[in-house]
Amino acid sequence: MKKEEKMQICYTKAKEYLIEITPLELQGEELRKYFNIEKTFKTKSDILYGLLGSLQNGNRMPNVIGLWNENRRDIFEQILYQYDAESILQQYDADSLYEEFCANFNVKNKDSKNNLWMRYSKSIISASKFISGFETAVDFDNFISSFSNNRLSSVAAPLILEKEVFGLGFTLACDFLKEMGYSQYPKPDVHIKDIFSSFGLCEDNDYEAYKAVIEMANICNDTPYNVDKVFWLIGSGKFYLHDVNIGGNKKDFINKVQNIFLGEI
């Protein structure tokens, strides 16, 4: 079976499977809310907030940092000047920002070199420097859009972000762009890599998985964002817009599609 046909079958079955496992109350219009994202930012502060959100999406950091925690929202906004990059840079370096976090939050192991708050402080300063390099949100949008000519040039944007912003990495850079509303960017997370590599659609690494999602999107006439979301919902089972978690179904999906490829059913 050719790779193109394999990708078409895989995505068709994934969409069918997602509908099968989606709770009845989330079918139809409710499920469609997870797809076809639009730009989610209007200001540079919106962009920085999104970037800081992706920066805390690494291992253990969401629970430790809690940027999106309702109880911490006002504190973060006050410390970070409503996410104004220039104001942050005028007020802090990484060390002084870390001290401010220690004064406002229960920071454990303060002297540890691996302290997540210290790492996050460095990331915030680095991210603020990057965002401050753009005059307006439109300038940032034009910068990202300049890489969108084809699927090979598009990868330059997350690669640049990975180099410019401390602690981001390629996968989280893709996550940031995706959540900002750039539908041409998938996030090659563990669910994508596990599913795609199981079917021989890519090697089990971030870059190859990234390319494979974009290739599948082109073949199936959909956006990389939508392809990413279908497999992520299957793999995670987290319908976050509705605060519903049905548990991951990745292994079951892989087994069913493998049987189709093997001609067993």
XYZ file of C-alpha atoms in Angstrom:
265
model
C 0.000 0.000 0.000
C 1.363 3.398 -0.987
C 2.006 5.970 1.705
C -0.557 8.390 0.261
C -3.312 5.774 0.398
C -2.243 4.779 3.890
C -2.506 8.370 5.065
C -5.956 8.776 3.535
C -7.230 5.617 5.221
C -5.635 6.549 8.534
C -7.200 10.009 8.643
C -10.606 8.811 7.470
C -10.651 6.117 10.154
C -9.393 8.583 12.759
C -12.291 10.956 12.110
C -14.767 8.077 12.256
C -13.202 6.749 15.448
C -13.259 10.158 17.105
C -17.004 10.420 16.516
C -17.460 6.915 17.967
C -15.694 7.760 21.229
C -17.050 11.289 21.630
C -19.768 11.487 24.322
C -23.245 12.025 22.857
C -23.613 15.450 24.439
C -20.462 16.601 22.621
C -21.430 15.373 19.157
C -22.098 17.636 16.197
C -21.674 21.349 16.737
C -19.969 20.906 20.112
C -17.253 18.700 18.606
C -16.762 21.119 15.719
C -15.727 23.796 18.223
C -12.353 22.032 18.508
C -11.509 22.595 14.841
C -10.827 25.361 12.304
C -9.050 27.770 14.636
C -8.766 31.474 13.847
C -6.131 33.972 14.964
C -6.372 34.337 18.742
C -4.350 37.523 19.262
C -4.755 41.236 18.669
C -1.879 42.750 20.651
C 1.736 41.996 21.509
C 0.589 41.293 25.057
C -1.734 38.582 23.715
C 1.212 37.056 21.869
C 3.485 37.105 24.911
C 0.755 35.589 27.082
C 0.340 32.775 24.556
C 4.083 32.242 24.399
C 4.364 32.056 28.193
C 1.494 29.588 28.183
C 3.333 27.280 25.802
C 6.560 27.705 27.778
C 4.870 26.240 30.851
C 3.476 23.294 28.876
C 6.591 21.192 29.464
C 6.913 18.337 31.914
C 5.385 19.108 35.328
C 5.410 22.851 34.686
C 1.649 23.455 34.273
C 1.006 22.126 37.779
C 3.945 24.007 39.302
C 3.637 27.351 37.506
C -0.112 27.477 36.989
C -0.173 30.446 34.627
C -3.773 29.631 33.674
C -4.877 28.981 37.247
C -7.778 31.309 38.070
C -6.377 31.881 41.557
C -3.075 33.098 40.120
C -4.285 35.155 37.172
C -4.333 38.529 38.922
C -0.941 37.922 40.546
C 0.723 37.033 37.253
C -0.852 40.013 35.503
C 0.425 42.336 38.200
C 3.952 40.909 38.288
C 4.217 40.808 34.497
C 2.567 44.171 33.780
C -0.355 42.636 31.874
C 2.236 40.823 29.736
C 3.815 43.966 28.344
C 7.237 42.850 27.112
C 8.914 46.242 27.323
C 7.731 46.867 30.891
C 8.925 43.434 31.981
C 12.391 44.096 30.561
C 12.579 47.521 32.195
C 11.717 46.086 35.597
C 13.416 42.688 35.724
C 16.239 40.433 34.776
C 15.843 36.672 35.313
C 17.158 36.781 38.893
C 14.979 39.657 40.074
C 11.917 38.139 38.407
C 12.627 34.873 40.189
C 12.823 36.745 43.495
C 9.447 38.322 42.750
C 7.934 34.894 42.114
C 9.419 33.603 45.374
C 7.819 36.522 47.214
C 4.380 35.795 45.770
C 4.234 32.009 45.406
C 5.198 28.975 47.457
C 8.420 28.177 45.599
C 10.061 24.968 46.794
C 13.771 24.091 46.557
C 14.651 27.717 45.902
C 18.394 27.074 45.651
C 18.133 24.136 43.251
C 19.707 24.593 39.816
C 16.757 22.666 38.384
C 14.113 24.861 39.999
C 11.243 25.227 37.524
C 10.458 28.775 38.644
C 14.025 29.875 37.921
C 13.850 28.213 34.534
C 10.528 29.904 33.849
C 11.937 33.286 34.866
C 14.730 32.897 32.316
C 12.178 31.906 29.685
C 9.989 34.930 30.409
C 12.893 37.354 30.005
C 13.994 35.602 26.828
C 10.448 35.587 25.417
C 9.985 39.259 26.296
C 13.174 40.164 24.430
C 11.931 38.289 21.379
C 8.466 39.858 21.384
C 9.864 43.344 22.050
C 11.654 43.068 18.719
C 8.332 43.596 16.940
C 6.682 47.009 16.808
C 3.146 45.638 16.632
C 1.195 42.385 16.575
C 0.792 42.890 12.832
C 4.577 42.895 12.444
C 4.748 39.588 14.296
C 1.989 38.152 12.097
C 3.795 39.276 8.954
C 6.997 37.668 10.229
C 5.358 34.281 10.828
C 3.351 34.461 7.607
C 6.530 35.077 5.608
C 7.467 31.426 6.144
C 4.153 30.029 4.895
C 4.958 29.664 1.204
C 5.348 25.901 1.415
C 5.631 23.098 3.967
C 9.436 23.137 3.925
C 9.832 26.867 4.514
C 7.123 26.878 7.197
C 9.335 24.867 9.544
C 11.718 27.832 9.772
C 9.375 29.708 12.130
C 9.382 27.145 14.978
C 13.098 26.546 14.451
C 13.782 30.270 14.900
C 11.554 30.413 17.974
C 13.385 27.423 19.421
C 16.693 29.270 19.106
C 15.451 32.680 20.227
C 13.399 31.735 23.300
C 15.052 29.911 26.191
C 13.322 26.684 27.171
C 10.890 26.582 24.276
C 12.104 23.759 22.055
C 10.733 22.768 18.664
C 7.586 21.004 19.898
C 6.499 23.820 22.211
C 7.270 26.363 19.485
C 4.824 24.499 17.254
C 2.333 24.414 20.122
C 2.604 28.187 20.501
C 2.074 28.893 16.805
C -0.818 26.446 16.617
C -2.594 27.974 19.612
C -2.058 31.483 18.243
C -4.234 30.466 15.316
C -1.689 29.455 12.689
C -3.490 26.414 11.334
C -0.506 25.337 9.221
C 1.398 24.288 12.357
C 0.803 20.962 14.098
C 2.389 20.019 17.408
C 4.381 16.772 17.056
C 3.580 15.510 20.542
C 3.739 11.977 21.921
C 0.294 11.014 20.580
C 1.134 12.058 17.026
C 4.515 10.334 17.139
C 3.148 7.105 18.607
C 0.282 6.815 16.123
C 2.138 7.874 12.997
C 5.249 5.791 13.719
C 3.079 2.744 14.510
C 1.697 2.901 10.976
C 5.092 3.528 9.395
C 4.101 7.040 8.348
C 7.170 8.630 9.920
C 10.125 7.990 12.176
C 9.549 8.451 15.902
C 10.961 11.966 16.251
C 9.559 15.485 16.422
C 10.666 16.801 13.043
C 9.594 13.766 11.015
C 6.228 13.664 12.806
C 5.759 17.377 12.098
C 6.365 16.834 8.386
C 4.113 13.779 8.299
C 1.130 15.667 9.742
C 1.541 18.405 7.149
C 1.846 15.790 4.405
C -1.342 14.064 5.592
C -3.154 17.401 5.701
C -2.151 18.140 2.105
C -3.197 14.687 0.923
C -6.525 14.813 2.764
C -7.301 18.446 1.914
C -7.462 19.608 5.513
C -5.351 21.826 7.756
C -2.448 20.516 9.855
C -4.258 21.989 12.875
C -7.341 19.843 12.265
C -5.297 16.703 11.616
C -3.335 17.327 14.800
C -6.525 17.879 16.816
C -8.211 14.661 15.641
C -5.291 12.502 16.743
C -4.719 14.500 19.931
C -8.334 14.052 21.031
C -8.085 10.319 20.349
C -4.780 10.027 22.183
C -5.622 12.188 25.183
C -9.385 11.867 25.494
C -9.442 15.424 26.842
C -12.363 17.496 25.590
C -10.989 20.544 27.358
C -13.557 23.047 26.119
C -16.205 21.081 27.986
C -14.072 19.924 30.927
C -14.635 16.280 29.937
C -11.936 13.591 30.064
C -12.825 10.138 28.698
C -9.267 8.798 28.923
C -6.863 8.027 26.094
C -7.853 5.651 23.286
C -4.602 5.620 21.356
C -3.779 1.919 21.700
C -7.274 0.812 20.708
C -7.245 3.070 17.652
C -3.800 1.854 16.592
C -4.882 -1.781 16.915
C -8.038 -1.265 14.853
C -6.287 0.545 12.025
C -3.370 -1.901 12.057
C -5.883 -4.691 11.480
C -7.256 -2.810 8.476
C -3.769 -2.380 7.029
C -3.042 -6.069 7.615
C -6.273 -7.033 5.878
C -7.624 -8.827 8.927
C -10.931 -6.959 8.966
